[in-house]
Coordinates of C-alpha atoms (C1' of nucleotides) in Angstrom, one line a residue:
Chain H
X1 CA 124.1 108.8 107.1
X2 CA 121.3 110.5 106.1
X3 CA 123.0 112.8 103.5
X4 CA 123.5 109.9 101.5
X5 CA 119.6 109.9 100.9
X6 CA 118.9 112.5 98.1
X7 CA 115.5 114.4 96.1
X8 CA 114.6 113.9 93.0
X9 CA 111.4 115.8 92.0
X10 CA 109.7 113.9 88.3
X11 CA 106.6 115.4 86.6
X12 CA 104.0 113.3 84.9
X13 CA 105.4 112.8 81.5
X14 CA 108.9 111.2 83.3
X15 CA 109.5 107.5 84.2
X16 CA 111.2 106.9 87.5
X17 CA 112.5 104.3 86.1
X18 CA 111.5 101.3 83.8
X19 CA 110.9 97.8 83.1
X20 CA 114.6 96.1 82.2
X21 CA 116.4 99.0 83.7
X22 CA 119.2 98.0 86.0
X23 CA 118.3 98.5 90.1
X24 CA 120.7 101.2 91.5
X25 CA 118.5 102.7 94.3
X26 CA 116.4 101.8 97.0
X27 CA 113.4 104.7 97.0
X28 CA 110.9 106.6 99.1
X29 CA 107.4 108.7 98.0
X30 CA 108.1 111.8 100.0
X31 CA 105.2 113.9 97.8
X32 CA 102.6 113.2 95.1
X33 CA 101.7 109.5 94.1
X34 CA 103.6 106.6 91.7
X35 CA 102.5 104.4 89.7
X36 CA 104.3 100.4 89.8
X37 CA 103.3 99.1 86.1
X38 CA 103.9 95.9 84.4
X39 CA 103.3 96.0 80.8
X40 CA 103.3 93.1 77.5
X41 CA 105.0 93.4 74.5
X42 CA 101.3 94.3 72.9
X43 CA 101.1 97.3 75.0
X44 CA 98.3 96.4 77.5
X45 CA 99.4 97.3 81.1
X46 CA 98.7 96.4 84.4
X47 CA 99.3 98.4 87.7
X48 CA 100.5 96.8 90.3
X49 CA 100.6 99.1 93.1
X50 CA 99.8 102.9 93.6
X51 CA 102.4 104.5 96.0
X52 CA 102.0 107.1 98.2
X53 CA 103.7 109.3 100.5
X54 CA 106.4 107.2 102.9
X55 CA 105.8 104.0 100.2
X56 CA 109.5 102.1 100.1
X57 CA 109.9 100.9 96.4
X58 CA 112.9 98.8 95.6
X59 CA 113.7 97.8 99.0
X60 CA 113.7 93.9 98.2
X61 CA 115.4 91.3 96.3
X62 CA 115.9 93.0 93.2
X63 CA 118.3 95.5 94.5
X64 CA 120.3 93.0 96.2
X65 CA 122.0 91.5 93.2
X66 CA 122.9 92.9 89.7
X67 CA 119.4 92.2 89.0
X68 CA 116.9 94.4 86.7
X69 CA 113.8 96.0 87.9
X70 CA 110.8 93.7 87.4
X71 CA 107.9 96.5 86.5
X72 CA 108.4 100.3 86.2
X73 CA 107.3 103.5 87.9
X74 CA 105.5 106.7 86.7
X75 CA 104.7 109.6 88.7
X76 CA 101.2 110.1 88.8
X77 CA 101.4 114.6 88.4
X78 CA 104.8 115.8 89.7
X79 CA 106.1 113.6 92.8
X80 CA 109.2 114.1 94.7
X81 CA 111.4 110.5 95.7
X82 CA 114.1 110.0 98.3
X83 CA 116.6 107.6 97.2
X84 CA 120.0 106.0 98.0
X85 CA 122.3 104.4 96.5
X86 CA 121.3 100.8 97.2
X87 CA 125.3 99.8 98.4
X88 CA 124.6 102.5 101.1
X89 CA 120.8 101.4 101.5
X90 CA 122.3 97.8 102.2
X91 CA 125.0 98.7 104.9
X92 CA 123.0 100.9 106.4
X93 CA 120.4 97.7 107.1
X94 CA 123.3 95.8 108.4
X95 CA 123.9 98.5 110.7
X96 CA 120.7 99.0 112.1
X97 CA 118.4 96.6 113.2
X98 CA 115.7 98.1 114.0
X99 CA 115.2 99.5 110.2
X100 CA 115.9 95.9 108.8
X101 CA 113.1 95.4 111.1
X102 CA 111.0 98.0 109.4
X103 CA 111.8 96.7 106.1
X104 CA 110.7 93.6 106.9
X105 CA 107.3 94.5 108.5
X106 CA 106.7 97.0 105.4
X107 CA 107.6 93.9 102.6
X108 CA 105.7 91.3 104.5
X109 CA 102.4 94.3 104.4
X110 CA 103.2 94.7 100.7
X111 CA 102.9 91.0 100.0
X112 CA 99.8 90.5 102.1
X113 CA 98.7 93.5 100.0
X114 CA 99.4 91.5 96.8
X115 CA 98.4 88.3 97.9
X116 CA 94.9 89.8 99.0
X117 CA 94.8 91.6 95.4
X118 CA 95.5 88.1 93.7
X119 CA 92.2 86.6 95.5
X120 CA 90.0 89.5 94.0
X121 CA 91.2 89.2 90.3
X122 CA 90.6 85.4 90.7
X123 CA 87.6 85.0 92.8
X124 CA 85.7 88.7 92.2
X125 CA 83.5 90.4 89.6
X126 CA 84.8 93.4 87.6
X127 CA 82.6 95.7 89.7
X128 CA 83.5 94.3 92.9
X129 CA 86.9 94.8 92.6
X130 CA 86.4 98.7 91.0
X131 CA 84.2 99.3 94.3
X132 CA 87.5 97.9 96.1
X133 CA 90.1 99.9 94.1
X134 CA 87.5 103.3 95.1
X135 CA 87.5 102.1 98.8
X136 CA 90.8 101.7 99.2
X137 CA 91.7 104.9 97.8
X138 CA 89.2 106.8 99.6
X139 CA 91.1 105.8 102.7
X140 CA 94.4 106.4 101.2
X141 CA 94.3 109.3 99.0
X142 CA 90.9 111.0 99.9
X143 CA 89.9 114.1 101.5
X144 CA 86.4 115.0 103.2
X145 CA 84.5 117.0 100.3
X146 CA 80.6 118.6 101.5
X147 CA 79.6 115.7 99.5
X148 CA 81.8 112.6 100.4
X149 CA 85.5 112.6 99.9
X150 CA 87.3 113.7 97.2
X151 CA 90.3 111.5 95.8
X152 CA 93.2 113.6 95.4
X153 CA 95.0 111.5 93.0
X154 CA 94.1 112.5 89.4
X155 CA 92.5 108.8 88.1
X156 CA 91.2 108.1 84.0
X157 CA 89.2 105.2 83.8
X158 CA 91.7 103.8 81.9
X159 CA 93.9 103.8 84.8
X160 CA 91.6 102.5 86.9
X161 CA 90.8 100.0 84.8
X162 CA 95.1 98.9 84.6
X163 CA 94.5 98.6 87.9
X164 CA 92.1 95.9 88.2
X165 CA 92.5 93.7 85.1
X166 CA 89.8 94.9 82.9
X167 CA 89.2 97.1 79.6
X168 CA 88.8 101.0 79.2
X169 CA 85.4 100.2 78.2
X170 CA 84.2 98.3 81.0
X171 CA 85.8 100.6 83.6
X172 CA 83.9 103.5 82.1
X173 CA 81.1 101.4 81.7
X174 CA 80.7 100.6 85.7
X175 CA 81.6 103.5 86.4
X176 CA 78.7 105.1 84.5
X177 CA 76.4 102.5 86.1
X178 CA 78.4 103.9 89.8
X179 CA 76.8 107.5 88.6
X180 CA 73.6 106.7 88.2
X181 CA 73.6 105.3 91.3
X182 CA 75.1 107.7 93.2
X183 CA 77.7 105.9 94.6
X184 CA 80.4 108.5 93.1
X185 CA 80.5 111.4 90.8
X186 CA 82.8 113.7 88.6
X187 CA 85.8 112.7 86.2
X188 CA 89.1 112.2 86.4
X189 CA 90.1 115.6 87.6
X190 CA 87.7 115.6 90.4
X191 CA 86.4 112.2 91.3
X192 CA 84.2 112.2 94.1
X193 CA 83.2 109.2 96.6
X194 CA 79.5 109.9 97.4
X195 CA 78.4 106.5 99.1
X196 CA 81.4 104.9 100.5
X197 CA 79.1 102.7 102.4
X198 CA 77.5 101.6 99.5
X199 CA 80.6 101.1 97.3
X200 CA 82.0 98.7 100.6
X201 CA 78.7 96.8 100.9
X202 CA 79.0 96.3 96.6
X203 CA 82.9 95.6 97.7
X204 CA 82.5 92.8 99.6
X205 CA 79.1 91.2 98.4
X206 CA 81.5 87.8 97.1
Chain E
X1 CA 119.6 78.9 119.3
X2 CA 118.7 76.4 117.4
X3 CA 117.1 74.3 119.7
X4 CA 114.0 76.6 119.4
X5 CA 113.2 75.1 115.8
X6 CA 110.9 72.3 116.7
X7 CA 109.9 69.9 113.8
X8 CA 106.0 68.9 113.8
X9 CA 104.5 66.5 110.9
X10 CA 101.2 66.8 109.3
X11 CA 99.2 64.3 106.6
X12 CA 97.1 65.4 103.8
X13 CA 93.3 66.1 106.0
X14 CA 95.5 68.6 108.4
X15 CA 95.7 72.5 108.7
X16 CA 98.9 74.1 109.3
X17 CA 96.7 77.0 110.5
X18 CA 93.3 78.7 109.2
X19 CA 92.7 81.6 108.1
X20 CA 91.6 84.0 110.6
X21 CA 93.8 82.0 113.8
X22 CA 96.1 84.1 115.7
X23 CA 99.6 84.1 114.1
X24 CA 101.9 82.5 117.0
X25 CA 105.1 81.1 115.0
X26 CA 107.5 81.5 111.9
X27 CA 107.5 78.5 109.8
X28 CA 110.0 76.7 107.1
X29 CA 109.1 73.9 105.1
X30 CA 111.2 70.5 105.7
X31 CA 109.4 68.2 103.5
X32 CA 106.4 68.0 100.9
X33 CA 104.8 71.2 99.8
X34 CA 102.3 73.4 101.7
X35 CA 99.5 75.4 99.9
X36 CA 98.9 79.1 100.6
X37 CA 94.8 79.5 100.7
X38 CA 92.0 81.9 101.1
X39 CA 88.5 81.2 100.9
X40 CA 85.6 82.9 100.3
X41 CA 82.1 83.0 102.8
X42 CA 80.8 80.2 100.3
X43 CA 83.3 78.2 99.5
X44 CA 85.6 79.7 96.7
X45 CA 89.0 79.2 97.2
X46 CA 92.3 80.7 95.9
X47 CA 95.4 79.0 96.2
X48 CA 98.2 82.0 96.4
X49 CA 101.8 79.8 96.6
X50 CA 102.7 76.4 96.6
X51 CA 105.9 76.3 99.3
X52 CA 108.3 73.5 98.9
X53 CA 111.1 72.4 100.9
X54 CA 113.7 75.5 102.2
X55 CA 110.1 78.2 101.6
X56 CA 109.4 80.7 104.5
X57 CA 106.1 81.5 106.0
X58 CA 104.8 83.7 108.2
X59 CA 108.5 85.6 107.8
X60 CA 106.3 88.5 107.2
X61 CA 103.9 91.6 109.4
X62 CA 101.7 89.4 110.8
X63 CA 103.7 88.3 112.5
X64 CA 104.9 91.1 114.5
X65 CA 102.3 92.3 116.3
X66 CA 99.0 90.7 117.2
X67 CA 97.3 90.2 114.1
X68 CA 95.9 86.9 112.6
X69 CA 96.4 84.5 109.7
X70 CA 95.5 86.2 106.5
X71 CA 95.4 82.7 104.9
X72 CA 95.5 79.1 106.1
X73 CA 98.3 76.7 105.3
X74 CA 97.8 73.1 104.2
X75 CA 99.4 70.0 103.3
X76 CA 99.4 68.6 100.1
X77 CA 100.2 64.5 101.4
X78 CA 102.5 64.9 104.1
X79 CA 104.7 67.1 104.8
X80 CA 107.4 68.1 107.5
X81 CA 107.7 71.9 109.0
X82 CA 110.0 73.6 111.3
X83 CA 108.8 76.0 113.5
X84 CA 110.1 78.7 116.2
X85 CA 108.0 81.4 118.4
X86 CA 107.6 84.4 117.0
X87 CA 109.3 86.3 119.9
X88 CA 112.1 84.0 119.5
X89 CA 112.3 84.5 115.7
X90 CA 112.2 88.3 116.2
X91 CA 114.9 88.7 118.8
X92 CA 116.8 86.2 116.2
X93 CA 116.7 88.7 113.6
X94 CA 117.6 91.4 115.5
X95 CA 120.7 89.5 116.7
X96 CA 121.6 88.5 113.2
X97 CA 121.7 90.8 110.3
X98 CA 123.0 88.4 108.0
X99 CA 119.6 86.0 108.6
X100 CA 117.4 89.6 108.6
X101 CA 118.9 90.8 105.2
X102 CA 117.9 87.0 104.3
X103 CA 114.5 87.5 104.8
X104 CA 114.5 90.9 103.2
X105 CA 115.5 89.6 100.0
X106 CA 112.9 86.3 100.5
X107 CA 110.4 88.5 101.2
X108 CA 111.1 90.2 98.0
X109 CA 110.9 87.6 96.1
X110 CA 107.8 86.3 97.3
X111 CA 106.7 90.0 96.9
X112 CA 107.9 90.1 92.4
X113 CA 106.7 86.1 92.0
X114 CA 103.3 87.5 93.6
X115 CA 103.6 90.5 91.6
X116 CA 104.0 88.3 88.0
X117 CA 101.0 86.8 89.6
X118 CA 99.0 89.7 89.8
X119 CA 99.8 90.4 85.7
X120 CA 99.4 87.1 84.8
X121 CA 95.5 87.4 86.2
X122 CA 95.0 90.9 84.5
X123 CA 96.6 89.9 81.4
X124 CA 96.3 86.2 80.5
X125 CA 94.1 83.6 79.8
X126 CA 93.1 80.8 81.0
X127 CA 94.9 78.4 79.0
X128 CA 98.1 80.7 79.1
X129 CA 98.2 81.0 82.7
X130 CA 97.3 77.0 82.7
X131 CA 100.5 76.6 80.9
X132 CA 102.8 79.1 83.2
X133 CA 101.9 77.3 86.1
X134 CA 102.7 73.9 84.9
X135 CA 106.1 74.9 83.4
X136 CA 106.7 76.7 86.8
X137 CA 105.8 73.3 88.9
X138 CA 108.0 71.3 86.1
X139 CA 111.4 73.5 87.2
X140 CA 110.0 73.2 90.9
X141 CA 109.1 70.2 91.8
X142 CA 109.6 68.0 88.6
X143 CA 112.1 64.7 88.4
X144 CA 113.5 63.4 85.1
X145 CA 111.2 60.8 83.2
X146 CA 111.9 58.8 80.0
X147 CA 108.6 60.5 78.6
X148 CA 109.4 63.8 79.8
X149 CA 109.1 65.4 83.7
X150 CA 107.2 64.1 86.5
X151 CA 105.5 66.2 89.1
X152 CA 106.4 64.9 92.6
X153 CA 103.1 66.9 93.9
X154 CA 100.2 65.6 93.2
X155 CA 97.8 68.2 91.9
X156 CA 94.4 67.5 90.9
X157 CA 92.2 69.0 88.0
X158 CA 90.5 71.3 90.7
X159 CA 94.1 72.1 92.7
X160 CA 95.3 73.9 89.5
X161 CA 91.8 75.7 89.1
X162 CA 92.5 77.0 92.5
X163 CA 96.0 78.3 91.8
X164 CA 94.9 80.2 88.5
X165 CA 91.6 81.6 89.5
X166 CA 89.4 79.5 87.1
X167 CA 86.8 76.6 87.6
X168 CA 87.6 73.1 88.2
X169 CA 85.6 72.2 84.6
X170 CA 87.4 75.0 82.5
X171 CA 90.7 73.5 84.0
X172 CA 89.5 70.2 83.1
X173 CA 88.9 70.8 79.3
X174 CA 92.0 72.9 79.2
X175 CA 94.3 69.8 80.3
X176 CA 92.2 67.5 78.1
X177 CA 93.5 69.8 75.3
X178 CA 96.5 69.9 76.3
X179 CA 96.6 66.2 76.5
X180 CA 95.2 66.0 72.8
X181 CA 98.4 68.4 71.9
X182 CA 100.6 65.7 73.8
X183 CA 101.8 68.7 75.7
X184 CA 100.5 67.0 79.2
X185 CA 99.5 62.7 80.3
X186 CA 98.3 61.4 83.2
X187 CA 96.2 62.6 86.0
X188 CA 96.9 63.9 89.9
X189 CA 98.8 61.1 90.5
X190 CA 101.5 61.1 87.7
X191 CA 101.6 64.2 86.2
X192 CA 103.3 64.3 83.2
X193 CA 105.2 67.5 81.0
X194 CA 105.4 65.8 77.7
X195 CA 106.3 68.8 75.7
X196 CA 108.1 71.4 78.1
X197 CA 108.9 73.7 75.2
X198 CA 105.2 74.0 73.8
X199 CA 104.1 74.9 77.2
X200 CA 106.4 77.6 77.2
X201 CA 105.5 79.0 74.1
X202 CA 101.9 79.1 75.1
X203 CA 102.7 80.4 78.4
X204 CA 104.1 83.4 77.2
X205 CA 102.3 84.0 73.9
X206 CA 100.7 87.1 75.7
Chain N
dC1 C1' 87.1 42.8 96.3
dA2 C1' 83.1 45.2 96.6
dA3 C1' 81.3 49.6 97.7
dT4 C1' 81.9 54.3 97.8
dA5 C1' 83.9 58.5 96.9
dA6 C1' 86.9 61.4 94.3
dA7 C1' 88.5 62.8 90.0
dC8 C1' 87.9 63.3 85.2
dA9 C1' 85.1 64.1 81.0
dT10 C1' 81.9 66.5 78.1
dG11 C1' 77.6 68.7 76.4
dA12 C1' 74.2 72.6 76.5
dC13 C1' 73.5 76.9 77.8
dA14 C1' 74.2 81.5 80.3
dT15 C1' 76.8 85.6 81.1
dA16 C1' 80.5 88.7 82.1
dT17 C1' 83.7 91.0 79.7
dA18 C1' 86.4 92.1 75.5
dT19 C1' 86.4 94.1 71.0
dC20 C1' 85.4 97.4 67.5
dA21 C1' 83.2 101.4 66.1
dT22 C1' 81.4 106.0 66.4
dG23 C1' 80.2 110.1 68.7
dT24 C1' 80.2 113.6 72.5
dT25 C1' 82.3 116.0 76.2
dT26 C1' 86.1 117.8 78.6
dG27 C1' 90.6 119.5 79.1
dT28 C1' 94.8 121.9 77.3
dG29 C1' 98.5 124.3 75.0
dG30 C1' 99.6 127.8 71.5
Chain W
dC1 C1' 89.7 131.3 72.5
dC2 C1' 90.4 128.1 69.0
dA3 C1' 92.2 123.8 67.7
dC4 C1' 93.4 119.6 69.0
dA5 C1' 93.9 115.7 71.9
dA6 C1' 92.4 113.2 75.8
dA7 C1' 88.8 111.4 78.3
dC8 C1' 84.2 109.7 78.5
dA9 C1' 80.1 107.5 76.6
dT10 C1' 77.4 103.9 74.5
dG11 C1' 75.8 100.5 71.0
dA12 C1' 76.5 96.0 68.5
dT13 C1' 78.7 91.9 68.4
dA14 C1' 82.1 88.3 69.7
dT15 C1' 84.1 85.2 72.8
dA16 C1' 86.1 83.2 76.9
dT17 C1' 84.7 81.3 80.8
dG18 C1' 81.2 80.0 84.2
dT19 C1' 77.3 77.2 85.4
dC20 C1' 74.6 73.1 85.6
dA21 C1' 73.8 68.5 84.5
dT22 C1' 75.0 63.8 83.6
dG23 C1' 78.1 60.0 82.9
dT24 C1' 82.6 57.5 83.1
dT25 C1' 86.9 56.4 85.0
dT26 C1' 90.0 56.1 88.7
dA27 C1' 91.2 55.8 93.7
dT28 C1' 90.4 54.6 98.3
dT29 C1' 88.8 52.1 102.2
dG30 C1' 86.4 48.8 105.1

DNA sequence: CAATAAACATGACATATATCATGTTTGTGG
DNA sequence: CCACAAACATGATATATGTCATGTTTATTG
């Protein structure tokens, strides 16, 4: 069984795969963090998702028919991915219950996830939801740092800005504004969350 | 087996369930459509998914362990919902791989359509994603018309606002446009495509 | 059918964010 | 370590959309 799951490592400049391609295999983060990115004929782009170690991707509809994946994935840095062929990935879920089960708890968190993400772009401010996207990664991706917590995921503005539906500009923009205030410090490289409490209170102030 | 689906009706002033209210059973739709909604402390709402007849809810997490609503659920006119307990809906899924890979790939689906969501927010404008979600309600829930399609639901000015995360007034003088272009006619009660095609092309003019 | 509320319409104005432009700082590979 | 590119910074201006206000049309209900 679990020799049909295999490693692939990818470095920063590789896509896992991309928009259009055809969906052959069900995958798993096992180290480093990928990027889920939709992106218009024009070029602008939107991230949909940042996945992290034990993150499913391709576990749903997609990979049930001949279908073609919806968005694609980019390691953020060098990541390394568990994946199956999704023929195996399917039988095996017939087989066993209990990790249908799984599937099905982890899809219906991913949805709430997205659902909850929809109500920000439509109902909060640009700064709101960049105090949300710092939050949340704080908890998921942060180490404690003399000084706060450190994100260990290597973040431009611009991707923070893909992120949450706004320009370059205005991402470094609040984020300047962020500085001065002391809610967080450093750049890409070494982003540092120095109010947490302070970035939650700006967070959820709708 | 079956047995355990129970039918209840509700009219247009009901709640399926509110947000916040522990999650008890797994739902289908029978009859009308059902809005997806989250609020805001004052007032702001955000109307996630419209879910028509043969839609799942509450397939998903929340409902396996204790947790609550993360949205409420209401009718738009009256509708008609199957129901089951949660436990029985588990131990159903566990029993039956064929209804558990079901909701895998629903789930999925709900997962991408919430996903194209999420990109249409970041990326689009109003009028664009104004468009999207009438030609989206036209293939859903529209019936042939000499003059065009008809929307069964009835959807006012302020209903679409919700769904695309703008205000009731800019939804407003977006459908009077669009009624100028003789793209749209009529109003909550008889919604009327006019011009399917230039819908489309706006919608996806990104 | 009258009374009342809901939905639609539209103007004037405010503002958050995008766009474009230009410059500085920081990182990186040969 | 130098050269080059990427990332960050910031101003000026444009624009889409929000906000508030007021009026009309269309439903609903007693």
């Amino acid at each position: 069984m679990l020799q049909e799951l295999t490693e692939t490592r990818y470095g920063k400049h590789d896509y896992i795969f991309r928009e259009g391609d055809p969906t052959e295999y069900f995958h798993i983060v096992k180290e480093g963090t990928v990027k889920c990115v939709k992106s218009t004929p024009e070029g602008k782009e939107c991230t949909l998702k940042m996945l992290m170690p034990g993150d499913l991707f391709c576990c749903d509809a997609a990979a049930f028919d001949g279908a073609s994946h919806p968005g694609s994935a980019q390691p953020m840095g060098d990541v390394s991915i568990l994946r199956m062929k999704k023929k195996s990935y399917f039988e095996m879920l017939r087989r066993n219950p209990d990790a249908a089960m799984e599937v099905i708890k982890y899809l219906g968190n991913r949805l709430n996830e997205a659902q909850e993400k929809t109500k920000d772009l439509a109902l909060d401010r640009a700064d709101q939801r960049l105090a949300s996207l710092l939050v949340d990664l704080a908890a998921r991706s942060g180490i404690p740092d003399p000084n706060g917590i450190r994100l260990t995921v290597r973040m431009t503005r611009e991707d923070m800005a893909n992120m949450i539906g706004i320009t370059t500009e205005t991402a470094i923009r609040i984020m300047s504004r962020f500085k001065r205030d002391r809610l967080v410090s450093g750049t890409a490289n070494r982003l540092l969350i120095r109010d947490l409490k302070g970035l939650k209170a700006l967070a959820s102030a709708s």
